[in-house]
Amino acid sequence: MLGWRRMARPQVSDFLARFVHPLVAGGELHIAGPIPLTDSERWEVELDGASVELTAVDDARTAVLSTLVCRPPALVLEGDDVALAVGLHNALFLVHPRAEEWSVSDRARRKVIDTALAQVSRPLTRDRTRVMARHALLHNVFHLTRSDITVSWWTGRARFQGQKPPRRLTTWKGVRRVREDVTVVDFEELLAVPDTAPVVATLLRRTPLTQLLDSHPGAPPLHWEDAVFLLRDAELARAIAYRLVPDAAPRDQVAGPARLAAAFEQMLERAPDEADVRAVAAFLVHLAALFCFGELGLREPAAKSPLLSTVLAAEAAGQRPRGLASLFALPGALAAVDPRLATPPGITGNPQLAARWTVHRAQTAELLGDAVIDALAARLRRHLRPSPRDPSVIVAMPELAGQLTG
């Protein structure tokens, strides 16, 4: 939740307590005036003097990561983290209803935007600890909201955007017939508007783990080239997969995987490294297997998938999220391009899972049609070179009997 207040000379301890800590742990974020680069740079030096607030932030970040990995790394808030938080703060300042009190001209707004862009333009990183530290700092960015409250009484009404109404307006509710109506403004209206969108797009590129674990329909698209390295970390890849396939209604189950499949479609339009294409394709096929795993308790093992019947139904084609067709067509397309990627390892070792996988593939072909699968296969062939045969086929071991008699 976003609140508003004025600050005198801003101190890093105040910023950590009122903005960074609630950003990580949840609560009301206090938005003040735009923070210039000079203050942000000064705060990097003053961090050691805010040990109490700094420790509280790091403890909150560790709690966030404890649900993702078995042993969260030791985190120490650094100037890099402060700069990212300052950039987000300044982006939120631009959309705060009370910003007009500062008489911000178009030129001044442009300066605030440029400053925010400079603050969030930290170097990209593939360091595991830094990636997790950034996610723990920004994991709530898609869930930031502002509560606008309209108070009406017998003689008038007033609206308070991102602020609590004064008590004098809400007392004697029965006598004065006071009514409070709350409207919640979410990510799309806060951070996906023209002023803030470039800042947020730049910020999110610095935290690819956040984009894989969570997103919003109004968020900028994921660039797989920035995030594919996370799929090569078994623990993080597992956490991402489980978060993406929740125990929820069918349309909610497929929302996250479809978003990543849509990003994969865009990836195929560029010139990605072949190894990266293989890694993303294998991960999406693994997600498809999780949908099968969730149906192992069906009363009839050979029954059609209720999930596929719901999300791929012809009458619902207009409401399909982007990427959904590619998500379920991918195993069939890979079977024609590189069969080794078409089926996740271990499927054949579980007869029930293998049966559900077979049902899913046949039902997908029926609901989507061969044309969709063939078109995706054609796009994949531009990036995946013909692979050699499996080593177990190329190398044939002599039979034990032949060894004993030879």
CSV table of C-alpha atoms in Angstrom, one decimal:
chain,number,residue,atom,x,y,z
A,1,MET,CA,0.0,0.0,0.0
A,2,LEU,CA,1.3,3.5,-0.9
A,3,GLY,CA,1.2,6.5,1.4
A,4,TRP,CA,2.5,10.1,1.0
A,5,ARG,CA,4.6,12.3,3.2
A,6,ARG,CA,7.1,15.1,3.0
A,7,MET,CA,10.6,14.6,4.2
A,8,ALA,CA,13.2,17.3,5.2
A,9,ARG,CA,16.7,16.3,4.6
A,10,PRO,CA,16.3,12.6,3.7
A,11,GLN,CA,18.3,10.1,5.8
A,12,VAL,CA,19.1,6.5,4.7
A,13,SER,CA,17.7,5.1,8.0
A,14,ASP,CA,14.4,6.8,7.3
A,15,PHE,CA,14.3,5.5,3.7
A,16,LEU,CA,15.1,2.0,4.8
A,17,ALA,CA,12.4,2.0,7.6
A,18,ARG,CA,9.6,3.7,5.7
A,19,PHE,CA,10.1,2.5,2.1
A,20,VAL,CA,12.5,-0.4,1.7
A,21,HIS,CA,11.4,-2.6,4.7
A,22,PRO,CA,7.7,-2.5,3.8
A,23,LEU,CA,8.6,-3.1,0.2
A,24,VAL,CA,10.2,-6.4,1.3
A,25,ALA,CA,8.1,-7.4,4.2
A,26,GLY,CA,4.8,-5.8,3.2
A,27,GLY,CA,3.0,-2.8,4.7
A,28,GLU,CA,2.5,0.8,3.8
A,29,LEU,CA,5.2,2.4,1.6
A,30,HIS,CA,5.8,6.1,2.3
A,31,ILE,CA,6.5,8.1,-0.8
A,32,ALA,CA,8.3,11.5,-0.4
A,33,GLY,CA,9.7,13.9,-3.0
A,34,PRO,CA,12.0,12.6,-5.7
A,35,ILE,CA,15.4,11.5,-4.4
A,36,PRO,CA,18.3,12.9,-6.4
A,37,LEU,CA,21.4,11.0,-7.3
A,38,THR,CA,23.4,13.0,-4.8
A,39,ASP,CA,21.3,11.7,-1.9
A,40,SER,CA,21.4,8.1,-3.3
A,41,GLU,CA,25.2,8.2,-3.6
A,42,ARG,CA,25.5,9.7,-0.1
A,43,TRP,CA,23.3,7.0,1.4
A,44,GLU,CA,25.7,4.3,0.0
A,45,VAL,CA,28.3,5.8,2.3
A,46,GLU,CA,25.9,6.2,5.3
A,47,LEU,CA,24.6,2.6,5.2
A,48,ASP,CA,26.9,1.5,8.1
A,49,GLY,CA,25.3,4.1,10.3
A,50,ALA,CA,21.8,2.6,9.8
A,51,SER,CA,22.6,-0.9,11.1
A,52,VAL,CA,19.3,-1.4,12.9
A,53,GLU,CA,17.2,-0.7,9.8
A,54,LEU,CA,19.6,-2.5,7.5
A,55,THR,CA,19.4,-5.6,9.6
A,56,ALA,CA,15.7,-5.5,9.6
A,57,VAL,CA,15.6,-5.3,5.8
A,58,ASP,CA,18.1,-8.2,5.4
A,59,ASP,CA,16.1,-10.4,7.9
A,60,ALA,CA,13.0,-9.7,5.8
A,61,ARG,CA,14.8,-10.6,2.6
A,62,THR,CA,16.1,-13.8,4.1
A,63,ALA,CA,12.5,-14.8,5.1
A,64,VAL,CA,11.4,-14.2,1.5
A,65,LEU,CA,14.2,-16.5,0.2
A,66,SER,CA,13.5,-19.2,2.8
A,67,THR,CA,10.5,-20.4,0.8
A,68,LEU,CA,12.6,-20.8,-2.4
A,69,VAL,CA,15.9,-22.4,-1.3
A,70,CYS,CA,16.9,-24.6,1.5
A,71,ARG,CA,19.8,-22.4,2.7
A,72,PRO,CA,19.3,-18.7,1.8
A,73,PRO,CA,22.7,-17.0,1.3
A,74,ALA,CA,23.9,-14.4,3.8
A,75,LEU,CA,22.6,-11.0,2.6
A,76,VAL,CA,24.0,-7.6,3.3
A,77,LEU,CA,22.2,-4.6,1.8
A,78,GLU,CA,24.5,-2.7,-0.5
A,79,GLY,CA,24.6,0.5,-2.5
A,80,ASP,CA,23.4,-1.4,-5.5
A,81,ASP,CA,20.2,-2.4,-3.7
A,82,VAL,CA,19.6,1.1,-2.4
A,83,ALA,CA,19.9,2.5,-6.0
A,84,LEU,CA,17.3,0.0,-7.3
A,85,ALA,CA,14.9,0.9,-4.4
A,86,VAL,CA,15.5,4.6,-5.0
A,87,GLY,CA,14.7,4.3,-8.7
A,88,LEU,CA,11.4,2.5,-7.8
A,89,HIS,CA,10.6,5.1,-5.2
A,90,ASN,CA,11.0,7.9,-7.8
A,91,ALA,CA,8.9,6.0,-10.3
A,92,LEU,CA,6.1,5.8,-7.7
A,93,PHE,CA,6.5,9.5,-7.0
A,94,LEU,CA,5.6,10.3,-10.6
A,95,VAL,CA,2.2,8.6,-10.3
A,96,HIS,CA,1.3,9.7,-6.8
A,97,PRO,CA,-1.8,11.9,-6.7
A,98,ARG,CA,-0.1,14.4,-4.3
A,99,ALA,CA,2.9,14.9,-6.6
A,100,GLU,CA,1.0,17.9,-8.1
A,101,GLU,CA,1.6,19.7,-4.8
A,102,TRP,CA,5.3,19.9,-5.8
A,103,SER,CA,4.3,21.9,-8.9
A,104,VAL,CA,6.2,19.4,-11.1
A,105,SER,CA,6.7,20.8,-14.6
A,106,ASP,CA,7.1,18.6,-17.7
A,107,ARG,CA,10.8,19.4,-17.7
A,108,ALA,CA,11.1,18.5,-14.0
A,109,ARG,CA,9.1,15.2,-14.6
A,110,ARG,CA,11.6,14.4,-17.4
A,111,LYS,CA,14.4,14.9,-15.0
A,112,VAL,CA,12.9,12.6,-12.4
A,113,ILE,CA,12.4,9.9,-15.1
A,114,ASP,CA,16.0,10.3,-16.3
A,115,THR,CA,17.2,10.1,-12.7
A,116,ALA,CA,15.1,7.0,-12.0
A,117,LEU,CA,16.4,5.3,-15.1
A,118,ALA,CA,20.0,6.0,-14.1
A,119,GLN,CA,19.3,4.6,-10.6
A,120,VAL,CA,17.8,1.3,-11.8
A,121,SER,CA,20.4,0.8,-14.6
A,122,ARG,CA,22.6,-1.4,-12.5
A,123,PRO,CA,24.8,-3.9,-14.3
A,124,LEU,CA,23.0,-7.2,-15.1
A,125,THR,CA,24.3,-10.1,-13.0
A,126,ARG,CA,24.3,-13.8,-13.0
A,127,ASP,CA,25.8,-14.2,-9.6
A,128,ARG,CA,23.5,-16.4,-7.6
A,129,THR,CA,23.6,-14.4,-4.4
A,130,ARG,CA,23.0,-11.1,-6.2
A,131,VAL,CA,20.2,-12.5,-8.2
A,132,MET,CA,18.4,-13.8,-5.1
A,133,ALA,CA,19.1,-10.6,-3.2
A,134,ARG,CA,17.5,-8.5,-5.9
A,135,HIS,CA,14.5,-10.8,-6.0
A,136,ALA,CA,14.1,-10.6,-2.3
A,137,LEU,CA,14.2,-6.8,-2.5
A,138,LEU,CA,11.7,-6.5,-5.4
A,139,HIS,CA,9.5,-9.6,-5.1
A,140,ASN,CA,6.4,-7.4,-4.2
A,141,VAL,CA,6.7,-5.1,-7.2
A,142,PHE,CA,3.8,-6.7,-9.1
A,143,HIS,CA,1.6,-6.5,-6.0
A,144,LEU,CA,2.0,-2.8,-5.1
A,145,THR,CA,-1.3,-1.2,-4.8
A,146,ARG,CA,-2.8,2.2,-3.8
A,147,SER,CA,-6.0,2.5,-1.8
A,148,ASP,CA,-8.2,5.5,-2.8
A,149,ILE,CA,-10.9,6.2,-0.3
A,150,THR,CA,-14.0,8.2,-1.0
A,151,VAL,CA,-15.7,9.5,2.1
A,152,SER,CA,-19.3,10.7,1.8
A,153,TRP,CA,-21.5,12.2,4.5
A,154,TRP,CA,-24.8,14.0,4.7
A,155,THR,CA,-23.5,17.3,3.4
A,156,GLY,CA,-20.7,16.4,1.0
A,157,ARG,CA,-17.9,14.1,0.0
A,158,ALA,CA,-14.1,14.0,-0.3
A,159,ARG,CA,-11.6,11.7,-2.0
A,160,PHE,CA,-8.3,10.7,-0.5
A,161,GLN,CA,-5.8,9.0,-2.9
A,162,GLY,CA,-3.2,6.9,-1.2
A,163,GLN,CA,-4.0,8.6,2.2
A,164,LYS,CA,-6.2,7.9,5.1
A,165,PRO,CA,-9.0,10.3,5.6
A,166,PRO,CA,-8.8,12.6,8.7
A,167,ARG,CA,-10.7,11.3,11.7
A,168,ARG,CA,-12.9,14.4,11.8
A,169,LEU,CA,-14.6,13.2,8.6
A,170,THR,CA,-15.2,9.6,9.8
A,171,THR,CA,-16.5,10.2,13.3
A,172,TRP,CA,-20.2,9.9,14.2
A,173,LYS,CA,-20.8,7.6,11.3
A,174,GLY,CA,-24.4,6.8,12.2
A,175,VAL,CA,-25.4,10.4,13.0
A,176,ARG,CA,-23.7,12.0,10.0
A,177,ARG,CA,-24.4,9.0,7.7
A,178,VAL,CA,-20.7,8.6,6.9
A,179,ARG,CA,-19.7,6.1,4.2
A,180,GLU,CA,-16.3,5.0,3.0
A,181,ASP,CA,-15.7,3.5,-0.4
A,182,VAL,CA,-12.3,2.0,-1.2
A,183,THR,CA,-10.9,1.6,-4.7
A,184,VAL,CA,-7.7,-0.3,-5.1
A,185,VAL,CA,-5.3,0.8,-7.9
A,186,ASP,CA,-2.9,-2.0,-8.9
A,187,PHE,CA,0.4,-2.4,-10.8
A,188,GLU,CA,-1.1,-1.7,-14.3
A,189,GLU,CA,-2.3,1.8,-13.3
A,190,LEU,CA,0.8,2.6,-11.1
A,191,LEU,CA,3.8,1.3,-13.0
A,192,ALA,CA,2.7,0.4,-16.5
A,193,VAL,CA,1.8,4.0,-17.5
A,194,PRO,CA,3.9,5.9,-20.0
A,195,ASP,CA,6.0,7.8,-17.4
A,196,THR,CA,6.9,4.8,-15.3
A,197,ALA,CA,7.0,2.0,-17.9
A,198,PRO,CA,10.6,2.6,-19.1
A,199,VAL,CA,11.8,2.7,-15.5
A,200,VAL,CA,10.0,-0.5,-14.6
A,201,ALA,CA,11.1,-2.4,-17.7
A,202,THR,CA,14.7,-1.5,-16.9
A,203,LEU,CA,14.3,-2.4,-13.3
A,204,LEU,CA,12.7,-5.8,-14.0
A,205,ARG,CA,15.6,-6.8,-16.3
A,206,ARG,CA,17.8,-6.5,-13.2
A,207,THR,CA,15.7,-9.1,-11.4
A,208,PRO,CA,14.9,-12.0,-13.8
A,209,LEU,CA,14.1,-14.3,-10.9
A,210,THR,CA,11.2,-12.1,-10.0
A,211,GLN,CA,9.9,-12.2,-13.6
A,212,LEU,CA,10.0,-16.0,-13.7
A,213,LEU,CA,8.4,-16.5,-10.3
A,214,ASP,CA,5.7,-13.9,-10.7
A,215,SER,CA,4.3,-11.3,-13.1
A,216,HIS,CA,1.3,-9.2,-14.0
A,217,PRO,CA,-0.6,-9.1,-17.3
A,218,GLY,CA,0.5,-5.4,-17.7
A,219,ALA,CA,4.2,-6.1,-17.0
A,220,PRO,CA,6.8,-5.8,-19.8
A,221,PRO,CA,7.5,-9.2,-21.5
A,222,LEU,CA,10.3,-11.4,-20.2
A,223,HIS,CA,13.5,-11.6,-22.3
A,224,TRP,CA,14.5,-15.2,-21.9
A,225,GLU,CA,18.1,-14.4,-22.8
A,226,ASP,CA,18.3,-12.5,-19.5
A,227,ALA,CA,16.8,-15.3,-17.5
A,228,VAL,CA,17.7,-18.7,-19.0
A,229,PHE,CA,20.8,-19.1,-16.8
A,230,LEU,CA,18.5,-19.6,-13.9
A,231,LEU,CA,17.1,-22.8,-15.4
A,232,ARG,CA,20.6,-24.3,-15.1
A,233,ASP,CA,20.4,-24.0,-11.3
A,234,ALA,CA,18.5,-27.1,-10.3
A,235,GLU,CA,17.2,-25.7,-7.0
A,236,LEU,CA,16.0,-22.4,-8.5
A,237,ALA,CA,14.5,-24.1,-11.5
A,238,ARG,CA,12.5,-26.4,-9.3
A,239,ALA,CA,11.3,-23.5,-7.2
A,240,ILE,CA,10.2,-21.6,-10.3
A,241,ALA,CA,8.4,-24.6,-11.7
A,242,TYR,CA,6.4,-25.3,-8.5
A,243,ARG,CA,5.5,-21.6,-8.2
A,244,LEU,CA,4.3,-21.4,-11.8
A,245,VAL,CA,1.8,-24.3,-11.5
A,246,PRO,CA,-0.3,-23.6,-8.4
A,247,ASP,CA,-3.1,-25.6,-7.0
A,248,ALA,CA,-5.8,-23.4,-8.5
A,249,ALA,CA,-8.5,-23.1,-11.1
A,250,PRO,CA,-7.5,-24.3,-14.6
A,251,ARG,CA,-7.1,-20.8,-16.0
A,252,ASP,CA,-5.0,-19.7,-13.1
A,253,GLN,CA,-2.8,-22.8,-13.4
A,254,VAL,CA,-1.8,-22.1,-16.9
A,255,ALA,CA,-1.4,-18.3,-16.6
A,256,GLY,CA,2.2,-18.3,-15.6
A,257,PRO,CA,3.5,-21.0,-17.9
A,258,ALA,CA,1.6,-19.4,-20.8
A,259,ARG,CA,3.3,-16.1,-20.1
A,260,LEU,CA,6.7,-17.8,-20.3
A,261,ALA,CA,5.7,-19.7,-23.5
A,262,ALA,CA,4.8,-16.3,-25.0
A,263,ALA,CA,8.2,-15.0,-24.2
A,264,PHE,CA,9.6,-18.2,-25.8
A,265,GLU,CA,7.7,-17.3,-29.0
A,266,GLN,CA,9.4,-13.9,-29.0
A,267,MET,CA,12.8,-15.5,-28.3
A,268,LEU,CA,12.4,-17.7,-31.5
A,269,GLU,CA,11.9,-14.4,-33.5
A,270,ARG,CA,15.4,-13.3,-32.5
A,271,ALA,CA,18.8,-15.0,-32.8
A,272,PRO,CA,19.2,-16.8,-29.5
A,273,ASP,CA,22.0,-19.3,-28.7
A,274,GLU,CA,20.9,-22.8,-29.5
A,275,ALA,CA,21.7,-24.0,-26.0
A,276,ASP,CA,19.4,-21.4,-24.6
A,277,VAL,CA,16.6,-22.5,-26.9
A,278,ARG,CA,17.1,-26.1,-25.8
A,279,ALA,CA,17.1,-25.1,-22.1
A,280,VAL,CA,13.9,-23.1,-22.3
A,281,ALA,CA,12.1,-25.7,-24.4
A,282,ALA,CA,13.1,-28.4,-22.0
A,283,PHE,CA,11.8,-26.3,-19.1
A,284,LEU,CA,8.4,-25.7,-20.7
A,285,VAL,CA,8.0,-29.4,-21.5
A,286,HIS,CA,8.7,-30.1,-17.8
A,287,LEU,CA,5.9,-27.7,-16.9
A,288,ALA,CA,3.6,-29.6,-19.3
A,289,ALA,CA,4.5,-32.8,-17.4
A,290,LEU,CA,3.5,-31.1,-14.1
A,291,PHE,CA,0.0,-30.7,-15.5
A,292,CYS,CA,-0.1,-34.5,-16.1
A,293,PHE,CA,1.3,-35.1,-12.6
A,294,GLY,CA,-1.6,-33.2,-11.1
A,295,GLU,CA,-4.1,-35.5,-12.8
A,296,LEU,CA,-2.7,-38.8,-11.4
A,297,GLY,CA,-5.6,-39.0,-9.0
A,298,LEU,CA,-8.3,-39.1,-11.7
A,299,ARG,CA,-10.8,-41.9,-11.3
A,300,GLU,CA,-10.4,-43.1,-14.9
A,301,PRO,CA,-6.7,-43.1,-15.9
A,302,ALA,CA,-7.4,-42.9,-19.6
A,303,ALA,CA,-10.0,-40.1,-19.3
A,304,LYS,CA,-9.4,-36.9,-21.1
A,305,SER,CA,-7.8,-34.1,-19.2
A,306,PRO,CA,-10.3,-31.7,-17.6
A,307,LEU,CA,-7.6,-29.0,-17.6
A,308,LEU,CA,-7.0,-29.2,-21.4
A,309,SER,CA,-10.7,-29.4,-22.1
A,310,THR,CA,-11.2,-26.2,-20.2
A,311,VAL,CA,-8.3,-24.0,-21.4
A,312,LEU,CA,-8.0,-25.3,-25.0
A,313,ALA,CA,-11.8,-25.6,-25.7
A,314,ALA,CA,-12.7,-24.1,-29.1
A,315,GLU,CA,-15.3,-21.9,-27.6
A,316,ALA,CA,-12.7,-20.3,-25.3
A,317,ALA,CA,-10.1,-19.7,-28.1
A,318,GLY,CA,-10.7,-15.9,-27.9
A,319,GLN,CA,-9.9,-15.8,-24.2
A,320,ARG,CA,-6.8,-17.9,-24.4
A,321,PRO,CA,-3.8,-16.1,-22.9
A,322,ARG,CA,-1.0,-15.5,-25.3
A,323,GLY,CA,1.5,-18.4,-25.5
A,324,LEU,CA,-1.0,-21.0,-24.2
A,325,ALA,CA,-1.2,-22.9,-27.6
A,326,SER,CA,2.6,-23.0,-27.9
A,327,LEU,CA,2.9,-24.3,-24.3
A,328,PHE,CA,0.9,-27.4,-25.0
A,329,ALA,CA,1.9,-27.8,-28.7
A,330,LEU,CA,5.6,-27.7,-27.8
A,331,PRO,CA,6.1,-31.4,-26.9
A,332,GLY,CA,4.5,-32.5,-30.2
A,333,ALA,CA,6.5,-30.0,-32.2
A,334,LEU,CA,9.8,-31.1,-30.5
A,335,ALA,CA,8.9,-34.7,-31.3
A,336,ALA,CA,9.3,-33.8,-35.0
A,337,VAL,CA,12.5,-31.8,-34.5
A,338,ASP,CA,14.4,-33.3,-31.6
A,339,PRO,CA,12.6,-36.2,-29.8
A,340,ARG,CA,15.1,-36.1,-26.9
A,341,LEU,CA,13.5,-32.8,-25.8
A,342,ALA,CA,9.9,-33.9,-26.4
A,343,THR,CA,9.5,-36.0,-23.3
A,344,PRO,CA,10.8,-35.1,-19.8
A,345,PRO,CA,13.3,-37.6,-18.3
A,346,GLY,CA,11.6,-40.0,-15.9
A,347,ILE,CA,8.2,-40.1,-17.6
A,348,THR,CA,8.5,-43.7,-18.8
A,349,GLY,CA,9.6,-44.8,-15.3
A,350,ASN,CA,6.1,-44.0,-14.0
A,351,PRO,CA,3.4,-45.9,-15.9
A,352,GLN,CA,0.6,-43.7,-14.6
A,353,LEU,CA,2.4,-40.5,-15.5
A,354,ALA,CA,3.4,-42.0,-18.9
A,355,ALA,CA,-0.3,-42.8,-19.6
A,356,ARG,CA,-1.4,-39.2,-18.7
A,357,TRP,CA,1.4,-37.8,-20.9
A,358,THR,CA,0.1,-39.9,-23.8
A,359,VAL,CA,-3.5,-38.7,-23.2
A,360,HIS,CA,-2.4,-35.1,-23.0
A,361,ARG,CA,-0.4,-35.3,-26.3
A,362,ALA,CA,-3.3,-36.9,-28.2
A,363,GLN,CA,-5.9,-34.4,-26.7
A,364,THR,CA,-3.7,-31.4,-27.5
A,365,ALA,CA,-3.4,-32.5,-31.2
A,366,GLU,CA,-7.1,-33.0,-31.3
A,367,LEU,CA,-7.9,-29.6,-29.8
A,368,LEU,CA,-5.2,-27.5,-31.5
A,369,GLY,CA,-4.9,-29.3,-34.8
A,370,ASP,CA,-1.8,-30.5,-36.6
A,371,ALA,CA,-1.3,-27.1,-38.3
A,372,VAL,CA,-0.5,-25.4,-35.0
A,373,ILE,CA,2.0,-28.0,-34.0
A,374,ASP,CA,3.6,-28.2,-37.5
A,375,ALA,CA,4.0,-24.4,-37.6
A,376,LEU,CA,5.8,-24.4,-34.2
A,377,ALA,CA,8.0,-27.2,-35.4
A,378,ALA,CA,9.0,-25.2,-38.4
A,379,ARG,CA,10.0,-22.3,-36.2
A,380,LEU,CA,12.0,-24.6,-33.9
A,381,ARG,CA,14.0,-26.1,-36.9
A,382,ARG,CA,15.5,-22.6,-37.6
A,383,HIS,CA,17.2,-22.8,-34.2
A,384,LEU,CA,17.8,-26.5,-33.4
A,385,ARG,CA,20.3,-28.3,-35.5
A,386,PRO,CA,19.7,-32.1,-36.1
A,387,SER,CA,21.0,-33.8,-33.1
A,388,PRO,CA,23.0,-37.0,-33.2
A,389,ARG,CA,21.4,-40.3,-32.2
A,390,ASP,CA,21.2,-41.2,-28.6
A,391,PRO,CA,24.5,-42.7,-27.4
A,392,SER,CA,22.7,-45.8,-26.2
A,393,VAL,CA,21.6,-46.4,-29.8
A,394,ILE,CA,25.0,-45.7,-31.3
A,395,VAL,CA,27.0,-47.9,-28.9
A,396,ALA,CA,25.8,-51.5,-28.6
A,397,MET,CA,27.3,-53.4,-25.7
A,398,PRO,CA,28.1,-57.1,-26.4
A,399,GLU,CA,25.8,-59.6,-24.7
A,400,LEU,CA,27.1,-61.2,-21.5
A,401,ALA,CA,26.9,-64.7,-23.0
A,402,GLY,CA,29.1,-63.7,-25.9
A,403,GLN,CA,31.7,-62.3,-23.5
A,404,LEU,CA,31.8,-65.5,-21.5
A,405,THR,CA,32.2,-67.9,-24.5
A,406,GLY,CA,34.4,-65.6,-26.7
